Short mmCIF file of C-alpha atoms and ligand atoms in Angstrom, two decimals:
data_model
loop_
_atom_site.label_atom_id
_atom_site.label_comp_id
_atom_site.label_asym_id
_atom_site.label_seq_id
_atom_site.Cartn_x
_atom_site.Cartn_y
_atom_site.Cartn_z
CA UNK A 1 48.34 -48.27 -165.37
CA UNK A 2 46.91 -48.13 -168.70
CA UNK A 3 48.02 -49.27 -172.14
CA UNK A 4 51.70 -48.11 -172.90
CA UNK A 5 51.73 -45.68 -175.32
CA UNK A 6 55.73 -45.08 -174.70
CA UNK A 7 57.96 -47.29 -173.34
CA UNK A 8 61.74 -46.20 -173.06
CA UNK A 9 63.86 -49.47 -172.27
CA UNK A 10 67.55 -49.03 -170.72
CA UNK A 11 67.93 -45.40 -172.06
CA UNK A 12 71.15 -43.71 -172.29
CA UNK A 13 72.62 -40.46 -173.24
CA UNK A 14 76.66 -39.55 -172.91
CA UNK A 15 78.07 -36.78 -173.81
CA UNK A 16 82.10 -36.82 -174.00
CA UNK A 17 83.42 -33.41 -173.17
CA UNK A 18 86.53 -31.74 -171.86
CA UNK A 19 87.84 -32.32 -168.26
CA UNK A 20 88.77 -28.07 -168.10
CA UNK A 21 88.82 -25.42 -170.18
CA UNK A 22 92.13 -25.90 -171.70
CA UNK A 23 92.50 -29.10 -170.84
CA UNK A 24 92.82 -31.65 -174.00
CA UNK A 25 91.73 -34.48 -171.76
CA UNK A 26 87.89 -36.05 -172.04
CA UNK A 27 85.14 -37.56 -170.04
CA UNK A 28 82.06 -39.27 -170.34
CA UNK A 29 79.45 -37.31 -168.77
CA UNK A 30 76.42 -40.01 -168.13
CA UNK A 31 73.59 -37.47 -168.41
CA UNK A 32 70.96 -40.65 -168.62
CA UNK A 33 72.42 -43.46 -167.58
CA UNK A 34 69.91 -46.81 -167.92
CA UNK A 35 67.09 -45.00 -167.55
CA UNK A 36 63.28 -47.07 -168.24
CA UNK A 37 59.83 -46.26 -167.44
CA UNK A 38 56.59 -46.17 -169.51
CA UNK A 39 53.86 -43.89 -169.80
CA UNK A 40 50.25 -44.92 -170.15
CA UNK A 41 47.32 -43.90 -172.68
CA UNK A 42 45.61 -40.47 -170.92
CA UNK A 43 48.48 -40.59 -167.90
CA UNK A 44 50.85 -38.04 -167.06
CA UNK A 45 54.33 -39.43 -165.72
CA UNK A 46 56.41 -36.28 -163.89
CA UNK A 47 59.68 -36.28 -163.82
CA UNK A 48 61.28 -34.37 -161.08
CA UNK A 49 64.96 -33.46 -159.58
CA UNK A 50 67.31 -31.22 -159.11
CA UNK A 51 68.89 -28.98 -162.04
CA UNK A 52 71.21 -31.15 -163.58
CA UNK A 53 69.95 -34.73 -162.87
CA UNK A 54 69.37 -35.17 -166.39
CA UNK A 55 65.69 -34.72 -166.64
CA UNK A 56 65.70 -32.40 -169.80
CA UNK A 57 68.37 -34.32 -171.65
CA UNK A 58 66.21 -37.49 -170.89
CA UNK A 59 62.81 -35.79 -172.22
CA UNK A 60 65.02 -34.79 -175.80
CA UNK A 61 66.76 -38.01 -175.94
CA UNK A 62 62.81 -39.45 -175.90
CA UNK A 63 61.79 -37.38 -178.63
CA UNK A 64 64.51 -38.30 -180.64
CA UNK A 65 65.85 -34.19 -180.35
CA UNK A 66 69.29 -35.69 -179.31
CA UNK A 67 70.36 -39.04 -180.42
CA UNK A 68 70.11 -41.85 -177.82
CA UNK A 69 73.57 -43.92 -177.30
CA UNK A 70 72.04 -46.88 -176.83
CA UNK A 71 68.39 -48.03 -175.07
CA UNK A 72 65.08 -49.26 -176.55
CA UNK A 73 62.35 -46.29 -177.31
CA UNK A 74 58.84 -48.30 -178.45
CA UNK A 75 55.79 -45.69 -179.02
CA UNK A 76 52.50 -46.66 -180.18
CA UNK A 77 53.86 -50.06 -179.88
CA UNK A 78 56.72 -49.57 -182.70
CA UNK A 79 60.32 -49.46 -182.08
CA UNK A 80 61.53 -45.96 -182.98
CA UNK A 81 65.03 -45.76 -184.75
CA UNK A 82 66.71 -42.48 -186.07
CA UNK A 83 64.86 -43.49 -189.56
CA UNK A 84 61.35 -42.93 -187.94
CA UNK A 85 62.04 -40.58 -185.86
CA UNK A 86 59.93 -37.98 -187.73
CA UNK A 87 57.11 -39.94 -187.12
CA UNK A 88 58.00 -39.55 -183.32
CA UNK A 89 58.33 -36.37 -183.73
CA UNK A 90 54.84 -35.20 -184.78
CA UNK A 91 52.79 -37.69 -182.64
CA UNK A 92 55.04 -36.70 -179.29
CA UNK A 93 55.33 -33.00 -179.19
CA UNK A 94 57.72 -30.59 -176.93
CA UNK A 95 56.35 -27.72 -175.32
CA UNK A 96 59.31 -25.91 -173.84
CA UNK A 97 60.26 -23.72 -170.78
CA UNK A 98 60.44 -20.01 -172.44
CA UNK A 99 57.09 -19.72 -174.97
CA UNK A 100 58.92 -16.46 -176.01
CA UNK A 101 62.36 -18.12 -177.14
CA UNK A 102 60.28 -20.92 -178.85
CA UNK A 103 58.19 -18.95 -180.58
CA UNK A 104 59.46 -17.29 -184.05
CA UNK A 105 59.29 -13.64 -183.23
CA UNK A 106 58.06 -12.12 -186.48
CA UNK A 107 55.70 -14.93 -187.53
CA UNK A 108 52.27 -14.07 -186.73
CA UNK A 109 50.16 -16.48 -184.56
CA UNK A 110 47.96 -17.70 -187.61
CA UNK A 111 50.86 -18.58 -189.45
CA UNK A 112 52.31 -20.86 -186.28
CA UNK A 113 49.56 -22.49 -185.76
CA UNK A 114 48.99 -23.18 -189.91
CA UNK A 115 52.64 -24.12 -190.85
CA UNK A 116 52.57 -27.25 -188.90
CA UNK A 117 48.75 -27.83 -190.31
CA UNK A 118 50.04 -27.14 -194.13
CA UNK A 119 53.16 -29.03 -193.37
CA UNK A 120 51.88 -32.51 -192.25
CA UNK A 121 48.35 -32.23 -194.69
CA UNK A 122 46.32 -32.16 -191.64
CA UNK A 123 43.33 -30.03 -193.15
CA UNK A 124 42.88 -28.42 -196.92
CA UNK A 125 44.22 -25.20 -197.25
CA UNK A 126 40.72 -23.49 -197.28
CA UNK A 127 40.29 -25.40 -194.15
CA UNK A 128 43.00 -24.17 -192.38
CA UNK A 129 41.98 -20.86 -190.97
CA UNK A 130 38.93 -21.91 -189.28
CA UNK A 131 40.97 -24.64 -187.83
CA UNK A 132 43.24 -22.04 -186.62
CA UNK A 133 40.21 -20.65 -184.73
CA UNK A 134 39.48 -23.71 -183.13
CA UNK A 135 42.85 -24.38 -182.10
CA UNK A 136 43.25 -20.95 -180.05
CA UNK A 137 39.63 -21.71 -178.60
CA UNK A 138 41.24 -24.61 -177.35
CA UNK A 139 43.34 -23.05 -175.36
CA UNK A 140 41.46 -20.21 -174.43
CA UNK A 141 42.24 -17.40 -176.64
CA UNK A 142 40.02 -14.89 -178.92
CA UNK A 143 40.27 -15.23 -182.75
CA UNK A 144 41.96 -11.42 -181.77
CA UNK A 145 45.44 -13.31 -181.12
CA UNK A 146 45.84 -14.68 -184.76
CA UNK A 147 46.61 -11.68 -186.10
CA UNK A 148 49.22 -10.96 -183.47
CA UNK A 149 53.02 -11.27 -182.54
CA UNK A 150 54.36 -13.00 -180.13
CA UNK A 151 55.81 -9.68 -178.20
CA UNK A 152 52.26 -8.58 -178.11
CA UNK A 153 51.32 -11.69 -175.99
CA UNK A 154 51.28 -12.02 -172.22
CA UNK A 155 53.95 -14.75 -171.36
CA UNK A 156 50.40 -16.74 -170.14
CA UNK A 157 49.19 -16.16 -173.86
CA UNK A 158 52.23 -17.13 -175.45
CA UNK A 159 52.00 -20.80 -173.54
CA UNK A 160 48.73 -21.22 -174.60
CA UNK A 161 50.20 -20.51 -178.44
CA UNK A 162 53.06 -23.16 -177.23
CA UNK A 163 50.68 -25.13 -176.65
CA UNK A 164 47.92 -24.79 -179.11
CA UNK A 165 50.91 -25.58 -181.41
CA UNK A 166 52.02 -28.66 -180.09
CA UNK A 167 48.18 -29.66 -180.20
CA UNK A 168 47.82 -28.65 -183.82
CA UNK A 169 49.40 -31.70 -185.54
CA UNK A 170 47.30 -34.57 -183.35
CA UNK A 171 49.75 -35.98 -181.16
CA UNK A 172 49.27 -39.10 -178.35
CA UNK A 173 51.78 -37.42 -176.37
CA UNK A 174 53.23 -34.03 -175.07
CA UNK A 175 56.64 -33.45 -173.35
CA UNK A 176 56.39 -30.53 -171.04
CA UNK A 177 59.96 -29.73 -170.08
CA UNK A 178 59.65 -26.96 -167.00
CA UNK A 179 56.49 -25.64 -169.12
CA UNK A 180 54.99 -23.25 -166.41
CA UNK A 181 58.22 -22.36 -164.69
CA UNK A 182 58.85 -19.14 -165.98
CA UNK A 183 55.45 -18.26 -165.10
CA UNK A 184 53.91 -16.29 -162.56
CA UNK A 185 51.80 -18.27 -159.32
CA UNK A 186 48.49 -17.17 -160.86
CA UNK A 187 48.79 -17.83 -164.91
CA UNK A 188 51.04 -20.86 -163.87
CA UNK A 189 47.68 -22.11 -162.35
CA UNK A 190 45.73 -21.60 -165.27
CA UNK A 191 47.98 -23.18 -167.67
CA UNK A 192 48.07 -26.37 -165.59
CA UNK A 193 44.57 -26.70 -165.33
CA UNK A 194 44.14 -25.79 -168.90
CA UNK A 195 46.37 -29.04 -169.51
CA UNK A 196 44.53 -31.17 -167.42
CA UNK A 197 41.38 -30.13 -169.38
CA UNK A 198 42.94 -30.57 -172.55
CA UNK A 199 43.94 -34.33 -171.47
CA UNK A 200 40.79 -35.42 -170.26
CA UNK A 201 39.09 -34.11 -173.42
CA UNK A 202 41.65 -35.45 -175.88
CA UNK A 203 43.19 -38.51 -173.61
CA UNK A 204 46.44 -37.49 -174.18
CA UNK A 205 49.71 -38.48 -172.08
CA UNK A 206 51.97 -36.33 -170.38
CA UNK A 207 55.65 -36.20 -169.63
CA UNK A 208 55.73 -33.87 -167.20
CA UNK A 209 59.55 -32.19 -166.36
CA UNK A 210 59.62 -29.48 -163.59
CA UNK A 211 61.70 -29.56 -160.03
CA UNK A 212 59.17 -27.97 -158.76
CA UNK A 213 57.54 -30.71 -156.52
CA UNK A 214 54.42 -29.13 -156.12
CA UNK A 215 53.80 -28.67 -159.47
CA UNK A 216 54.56 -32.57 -160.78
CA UNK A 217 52.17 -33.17 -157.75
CA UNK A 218 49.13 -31.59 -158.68
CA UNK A 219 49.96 -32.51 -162.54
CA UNK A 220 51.51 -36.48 -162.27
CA UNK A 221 49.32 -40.00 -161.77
CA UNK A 222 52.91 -41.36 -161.27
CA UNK A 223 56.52 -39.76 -160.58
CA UNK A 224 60.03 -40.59 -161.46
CA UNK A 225 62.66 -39.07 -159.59
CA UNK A 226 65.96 -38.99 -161.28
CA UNK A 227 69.28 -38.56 -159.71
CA UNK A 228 72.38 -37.98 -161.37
CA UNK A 229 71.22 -39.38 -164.45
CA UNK A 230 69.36 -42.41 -163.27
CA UNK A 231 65.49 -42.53 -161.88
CA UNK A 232 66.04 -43.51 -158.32
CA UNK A 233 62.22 -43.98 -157.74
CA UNK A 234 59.34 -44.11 -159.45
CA UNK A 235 55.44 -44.60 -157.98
CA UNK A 236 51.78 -43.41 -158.18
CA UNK A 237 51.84 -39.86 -156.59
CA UNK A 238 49.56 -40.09 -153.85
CA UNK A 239 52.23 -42.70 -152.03
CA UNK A 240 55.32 -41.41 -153.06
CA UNK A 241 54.51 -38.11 -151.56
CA UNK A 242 53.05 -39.79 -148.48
CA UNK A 243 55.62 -42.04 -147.54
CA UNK A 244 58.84 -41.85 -149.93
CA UNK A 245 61.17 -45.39 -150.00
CA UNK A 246 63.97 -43.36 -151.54
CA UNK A 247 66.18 -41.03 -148.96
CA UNK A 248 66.44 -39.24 -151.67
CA UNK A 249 62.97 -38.13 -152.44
CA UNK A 250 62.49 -38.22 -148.49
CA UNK A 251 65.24 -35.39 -148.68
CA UNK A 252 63.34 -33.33 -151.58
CA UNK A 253 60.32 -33.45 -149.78
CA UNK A 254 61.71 -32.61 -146.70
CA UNK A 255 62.84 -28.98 -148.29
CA UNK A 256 58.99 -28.51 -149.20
CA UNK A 257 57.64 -29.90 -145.36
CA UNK A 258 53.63 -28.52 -146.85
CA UNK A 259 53.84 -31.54 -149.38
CA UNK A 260 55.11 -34.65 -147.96
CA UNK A 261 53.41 -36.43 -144.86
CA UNK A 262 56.60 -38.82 -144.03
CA UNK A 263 56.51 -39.48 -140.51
CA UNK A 264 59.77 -41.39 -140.54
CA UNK A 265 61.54 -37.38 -139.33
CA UNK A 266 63.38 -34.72 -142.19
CA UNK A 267 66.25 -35.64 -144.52
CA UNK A 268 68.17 -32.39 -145.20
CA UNK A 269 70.02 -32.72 -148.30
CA UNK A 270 73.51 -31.18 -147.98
CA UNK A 271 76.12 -30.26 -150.96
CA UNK A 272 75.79 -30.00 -154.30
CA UNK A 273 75.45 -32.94 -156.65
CA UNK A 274 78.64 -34.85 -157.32
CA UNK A 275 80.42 -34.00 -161.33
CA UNK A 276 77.96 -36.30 -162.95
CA UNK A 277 81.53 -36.82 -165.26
CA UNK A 278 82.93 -38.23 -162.21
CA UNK A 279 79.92 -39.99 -160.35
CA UNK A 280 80.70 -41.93 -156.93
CA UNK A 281 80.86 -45.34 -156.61
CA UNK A 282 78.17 -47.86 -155.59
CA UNK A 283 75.62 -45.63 -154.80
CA UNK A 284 75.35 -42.55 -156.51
CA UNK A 285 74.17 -40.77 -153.58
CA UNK A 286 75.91 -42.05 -150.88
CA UNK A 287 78.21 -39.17 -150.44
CA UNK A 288 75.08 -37.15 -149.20
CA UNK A 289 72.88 -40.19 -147.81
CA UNK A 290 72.37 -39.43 -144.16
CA UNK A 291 71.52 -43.09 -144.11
CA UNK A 292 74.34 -44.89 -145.92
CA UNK A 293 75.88 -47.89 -145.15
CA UNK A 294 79.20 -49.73 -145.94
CA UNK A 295 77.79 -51.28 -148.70
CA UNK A 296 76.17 -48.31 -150.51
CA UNK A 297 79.56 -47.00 -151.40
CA UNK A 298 80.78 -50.52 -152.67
CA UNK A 299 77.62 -51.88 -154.41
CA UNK A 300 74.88 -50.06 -157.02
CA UNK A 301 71.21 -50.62 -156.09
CA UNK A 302 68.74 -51.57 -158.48
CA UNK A 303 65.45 -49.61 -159.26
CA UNK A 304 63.55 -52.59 -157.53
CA UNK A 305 59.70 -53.20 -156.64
CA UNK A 306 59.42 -53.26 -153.38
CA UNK A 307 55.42 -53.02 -152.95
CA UNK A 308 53.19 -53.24 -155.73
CA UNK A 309 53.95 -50.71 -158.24
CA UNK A 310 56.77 -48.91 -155.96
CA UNK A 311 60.41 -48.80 -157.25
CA UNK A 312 63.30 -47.44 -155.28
CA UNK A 313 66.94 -47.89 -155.89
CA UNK A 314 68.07 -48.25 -152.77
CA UNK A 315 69.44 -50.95 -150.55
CA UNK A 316 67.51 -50.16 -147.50
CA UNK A 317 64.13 -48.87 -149.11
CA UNK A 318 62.02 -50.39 -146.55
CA UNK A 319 64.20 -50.18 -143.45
CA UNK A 320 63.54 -47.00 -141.30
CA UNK A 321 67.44 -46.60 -140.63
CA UNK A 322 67.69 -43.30 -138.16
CA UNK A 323 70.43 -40.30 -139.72
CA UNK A 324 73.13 -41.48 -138.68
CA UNK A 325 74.81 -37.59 -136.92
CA UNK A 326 77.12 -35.72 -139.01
CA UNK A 327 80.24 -35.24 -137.27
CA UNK A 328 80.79 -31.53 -135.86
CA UNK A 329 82.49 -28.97 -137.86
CA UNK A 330 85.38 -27.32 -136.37
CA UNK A 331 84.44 -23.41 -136.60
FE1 SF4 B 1 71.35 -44.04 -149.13
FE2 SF4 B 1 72.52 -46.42 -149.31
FE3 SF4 B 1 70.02 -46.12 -150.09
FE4 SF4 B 1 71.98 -45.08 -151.52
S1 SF4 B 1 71.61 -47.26 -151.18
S2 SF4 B 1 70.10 -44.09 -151.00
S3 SF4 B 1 73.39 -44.45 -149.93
S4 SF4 B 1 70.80 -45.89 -147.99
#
């Protein structure tokens, strides 16, 4: 891996909430639970799981957009605390799911793009407009779109203004929380692509959110897959696809068979994910491990190495254990 450029250390994020409705009883709800991983100069980390694991929550919580409870967050090899977090904040920037909901409807695209470029005294004010230019270039739009509103964009366009903002204040590093996921097969293509070009010619790093496996495939030079609020395994792409340690990733990929060569058989993953307010013991997903033992209910695993740059948390990463059968269902 390259240099660090952000290293999050023992991260965690709980919520307290309600147990019902009208219940006056709380819980903790662990949305990030120890969670620690680094990404490297010009590398895209993805982040993958299912809705709910905690994957957004953990890309705000980096950026400082919710308040951490307690963990470590170094970037550009500083500690960030709440004090500095607006220096985070303009060197690490979000690029969210819905361009249309992020973008301020009756702003006009050349007043985006200049706000944050006025704001942060990034170029003269005479400056500004040809900068503006070269920012929607960037991305691949015509001078046309300045003058425009963000209903008159495509949803493809309005991405590339996501994104052309993000890129207009310099940053080292771009969050991309389910970025192309309301997008259509064809413009989703494009927009990934147009990332990728935009990171080799600018070295910037990626962290890349989507549950869409394919997706954090194509994008990711290493994955973390996060389970109930915890990464449960995190590797270079190429191997993690091609032979999983975690059942649980062996059970993702095993829903998307054109993706994953595993030829240790299919994991189907059964039920829903437990109340992350009221997580299982031991092993978090030992209630729907078709290879759990005794001890996964009783002990917690550790994210561990197990071969050289490969982390799993599970007890029996390396052992090809056989599903054990589900007993049959009365019908
Ligand atoms: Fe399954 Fe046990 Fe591994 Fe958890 S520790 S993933 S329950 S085998």
């Amino acid at each position: 891996m390259t240099q660090p450029l952000l290293d999050v250390r023992d991260l965690r994020k709980h919520f307290v909430t309600r147990t019902g409705r009208l219940s006056r009883a709380r819980k903790v709800v662990k949305a990030v639970d120890g969670v620690s991983f680094t990404v490297g100069v010009g590398e895209t980390l993805g982040l993958v799981g299912e809705s709910g694991c905690g994957k957004s929550t953990l890309a705000r919580t980096v950026l400082f957009l919710e308040l951490p409870t307690s963990g470590e967050i170094l970037f550009e090899g500083g500690r960030v605390t709440e004090g500095e977090a607006k220096r985070l904040r303009r060197r690490a920037q979000i690029v969210f799911q819905d361009p249309y909901a992020s973008l301020p409807p009756r702003m006009r695209i050349e007043k985006i793009l200049a706000d944050p470029l006025a704001i942060h005294g990034l170029a003269d004010r005479a400056a500004i407009p040809e900068r503006v230019v070269q920012l929607l270039r960037d991305v691949g739009l015509g001078d046309g779109v300045a003058r425009k509103l963000p209903h008159q964009l495509s949803g493809g366009q309005r991405q590339r203004v996501g994104i052309a903002r993000a890129l207009s204040v310099q940053p080292s590093l771009i969050v991309a929380d389910e970025a192309v996921s309301s997008l259509d097969a064809s413009v989703r293509a494009q927009i990934l692509n147009l990332l990728k070009d935009i990171q080799e010619r600018q070295r910037l790093s990626y962290l890349f959110v989507s549950h869409d496996l394919g997706v954090v495939k194509y994008m990711s030079h290493r994955i973390a897959v996060m389970y109930l609020g915890e990464i449960v395994e995190l590797a270079p792409a190429d191997p993690l696809y091609e032979r999983p340690l975690h059942p649980y990733t062996r059970a993702l990929l095993s829903a998307v068979p054109s993706l994953g060569r595993d030829g240790r058989g299919r994991i189907r993953l059964e039920g829903e994910p437990p109340d992350p307010g009221d997580p299982p013991s031991g092993c978090k997903f030992h209630p729907r491990c078709p290879l759990a033992q005794p001890i996964c209910s009783q002990t917690a695993p550790e994210l561990k190495e197990w071969l050289p740059g490969r982390f799993a948390a599970c007890h029996f990463a390396l052992a090809d254990i056989e599903p054990k059968p589900r007993p049959e269902t009365a019908t």
